[in-house]
Amino acid sequence: MSEPVIVFDKVSKYYPMYHHITGGIKQFIFHLPSAIKSFRSTRFQALQELSFSIQPGERLGIIGRNGSGKSTTLGLLARVLKPSSGRITLRGRVSPFLELGMGFHAELTGRENILLNGIILGMTRKEVRKRMDAIIEFAEIGEFIEQPIRMYSSGMLARLGFSVVAHLNPEILLIDEILAVGDAVFQKKCQDKMLSFRQKNVTIVFVSHAMSDVRTLCNRVILLDRGKPLITGAPDAVIKAYEGLPA
Amino acid sequence: MNLEYYKDLVLVLTQKEIKVRYKNTFLGYLWSITHPLFYTIISLLAFKVIMRIQIENYTLFLIAGLFPWQWVTNSIGAAPFMFISNASLIKKTAFPREVVILADVLNNMIHFLLSVPVIVVFVFYYGQQPSWVWLYGIPLLCVIQFFLICGLSMTLASLNLFFRDLERINNLLITALFYGTPIFYTIDLIDKKKYATLIFIVNNFNPFTPLVVSWQNLFMKGSVDMMLVLKALGPALLIFAIGYYIYRGLRWRFAEVL
Ligand SMILES: Nc1ncnc2c1ncn2[C@@H]1O[C@H](COP(=O)(O)OP(=O)(O)OP(=O)(O)O)[C@@H](O)[C@H]1O
Ligand SMILES: [Mg+2]
């Protein structure tokens, strides 16, 4: 057995309730003592002592009701959030899968946006340029690649976005919902690409409410319930437990 | 942090801003110089025609201050929204957030540099000539202004995530800075006996004063007063350091409040 690429060791995450401050400077200053007090006392625990480890090439699914802490877990993995306690160990380049059109600029062409997106996702200019043709070819949006992307349909945007991520050579891929845009042909292409990720030993953490996707993609699933990990195991068993959760 | 990557990130983001801004090439450029020219005309009417202010070469004087000031207004005005407008990216990816600000300030600096030819035209029109000193004076002052604005922008952008009414206070701040900086007046026009405190504040508590006066000296007399430049550089570096410190301290919380 090789070294795990991701280790969560009793990770907890509290969100401070900032609404006392986001009310503005004025409110903060005029209610200083009470603001500070409530600032300390009101915090929300979004994740409770979550522990798991993932081997290279594993595809972990995270499921659970709305607000159970799935996106929080991905945020911790992407290093945009810091754990309140516990330890996270990551080995390898983490690439988040961006939502439709995120990190794109409407006035720039498809080609310009590929560069922009690739850079934001962690590639250098040289790396993007090397992959530019492959990205364009994979996205299959024809001569529209030289047009500003405000002219694109949402399916075309999705193609472009997926194509950039697909060529990142990610080591750890984070996916929060999405996948289901684009026509049947492109969906098939995406699936093939995901399969090739599997062969290339890319580690995937997949959050979804679509149980059929979770079943096909993941080899292991964690069920979260109000920030607590309920069970971890084979997809079928965990999905069954999820569906049996009391309302 | 990989240096090549960092450089590419700043470069591509700056390029993006510039591309978007000058998409309609020539019209974009015209618009960009319209603003300071408009302010020049308004100030001429208000202060020269109506108030009869006594400053030699007043049009050139205004231009020498207002063109660099445009950079200040643009960057500081947009600063509170820098992180908010990139909320979705900040919540998802760990790219170094400060590059958004670097790119904006660089973009506005380039924008200012592109307007220097217009200043040259006015310099010639008023029977003077650009000086060789500009060749090092402009880059020198640009660097100082860059640090000063970056420091302020990082502060404003970070704090505005926590105190959302900052963006309204910000407009007041910009207006106060404009009147508190000798752009359409010179300090020696203020009554020294009556308003000694005011003069003291403008001279010593406004980091933009030595900078703007340096721009005016450079464009009008072709001279660089090193003492004044140092007086601009010190506060600029200090404010940059403070801004970076505030940003560093808060950046882990950005994704929590956006
Ligand atoms: N920035 C924040 N500040 C305060 N509380 C937050 C913040 N983000 C999330 N939470 C809270 O933390 C809990 C977990 O949120 P999270 O976004 O991880 O849920 P999720 O499992 O992704 O839900 P969904 O299925 O709706 O996407 C929720 O109760 C939410 O209200
Ligand atoms: Mg979520």
Tab-separated table of C-alpha atoms in Angstrom, chain A residues 13-16 18 21-22 24-26 28 78-82 96-99 102-103 105 107-108 112 115-116 119-126 176, chain B residues 2 4-5 7-13 15-16 19-20 23 88-95 97 161-166 169 251-253 255-257:
chain	number	residue	atom	x	y	z
A	13	LYS	CA	-14.340	23.578	11.218
A	14	TYR	CA	-16.121	26.392	12.961
A	15	TYR	CA	-17.515	29.358	11.114
A	16	PRO	CA	-17.509	32.516	13.185
A	18	TYR	CA	-19.563	37.589	11.259
A	21	ILE	CA	-19.410	43.040	11.848
A	22	THR	CA	-20.809	42.858	8.373
A	24	GLY	CA	-20.779	47.785	9.060
A	25	ILE	CA	-18.217	49.821	10.902
A	26	LYS	CA	-20.839	52.101	12.384
A	28	PHE	CA	-19.565	47.604	15.147
A	78	ALA	CA	-8.624	23.367	-1.803
A	79	ARG	CA	-6.847	25.262	0.979
A	80	VAL	CA	-9.243	28.195	0.833
A	81	LEU	CA	-10.391	27.434	4.380
A	82	LYS	CA	-8.266	26.684	7.400
A	96	PRO	CA	-10.864	22.452	-8.129
A	97	PHE	CA	-13.454	22.034	-10.802
A	98	LEU	CA	-14.945	25.464	-11.392
A	99	GLU	CA	-18.604	26.107	-11.909
A	102	MET	CA	-16.363	30.907	-13.314
A	103	GLY	CA	-13.039	32.659	-13.824
A	105	HIS	CA	-14.438	37.093	-18.655
A	107	GLU	CA	-15.609	40.160	-23.218
A	108	LEU	CA	-12.584	37.989	-23.920
A	112	GLU	CA	-7.954	34.330	-24.164
A	115	LEU	CA	-5.162	31.264	-20.791
A	116	LEU	CA	-6.888	33.196	-18.005
A	119	ILE	CA	-3.407	30.484	-14.998
A	120	ILE	CA	-5.935	30.888	-12.218
A	121	LEU	CA	-6.024	27.116	-11.853
A	122	GLY	CA	-2.283	27.012	-11.355
A	123	MET	CA	-0.592	26.601	-14.732
A	124	THR	CA	2.156	28.869	-16.018
A	125	ARG	CA	1.774	30.575	-19.382
A	126	LYS	CA	4.158	28.111	-20.951
A	176	ASP	CA	-18.686	20.010	-6.287
B	2	ASN	CA	6.898	29.558	-7.702
B	4	GLU	CA	7.576	32.167	-12.699
B	5	TYR	CA	3.996	31.251	-11.967
B	7	LYS	CA	4.870	36.587	-12.601
B	8	ASP	CA	2.631	34.924	-15.198
B	9	LEU	CA	-0.399	35.308	-12.978
B	10	VAL	CA	0.136	39.045	-12.508
B	11	LEU	CA	0.911	39.470	-16.185
B	12	VAL	CA	-2.127	37.617	-17.478
B	13	LEU	CA	-4.510	39.348	-15.073
B	15	GLN	CA	-3.333	41.924	-19.680
B	16	LYS	CA	-6.919	40.883	-19.175
B	19	LYS	CA	-7.666	44.041	-23.102
B	20	VAL	CA	-11.118	44.543	-21.649
B	23	LYS	CA	-11.441	46.405	-26.522
B	88	SER	CA	-16.620	32.821	-6.407
B	89	LEU	CA	-12.987	32.307	-7.373
B	90	ILE	CA	-11.753	33.104	-3.882
B	91	LYS	CA	-14.151	30.569	-2.408
B	92	LYS	CA	-12.969	27.847	-4.742
B	93	THR	CA	-9.321	28.274	-5.605
B	94	ALA	CA	-6.246	29.078	-3.586
B	95	PHE	CA	-4.570	31.448	-6.056
B	97	ARG	CA	-5.520	36.827	-3.842
B	161	LEU	CA	-15.193	42.125	3.410
B	162	PHE	CA	-15.755	42.531	7.122
B	163	PHE	CA	-17.164	46.056	7.252
B	164	ARG	CA	-19.350	46.364	4.227
B	165	ASP	CA	-20.135	50.043	4.738
B	166	LEU	CA	-16.520	50.842	4.000
B	169	ILE	CA	-16.965	55.768	3.451
B	251	ARG	CA	-6.862	36.484	4.001
B	252	TRP	CA	-7.619	33.130	5.616
B	253	ARG	CA	-11.030	34.457	6.544
B	255	ALA	CA	-13.648	32.481	1.975
B	256	GLU	CA	-15.631	32.452	5.225
B	257	VAL	CA	-17.186	35.868	4.780
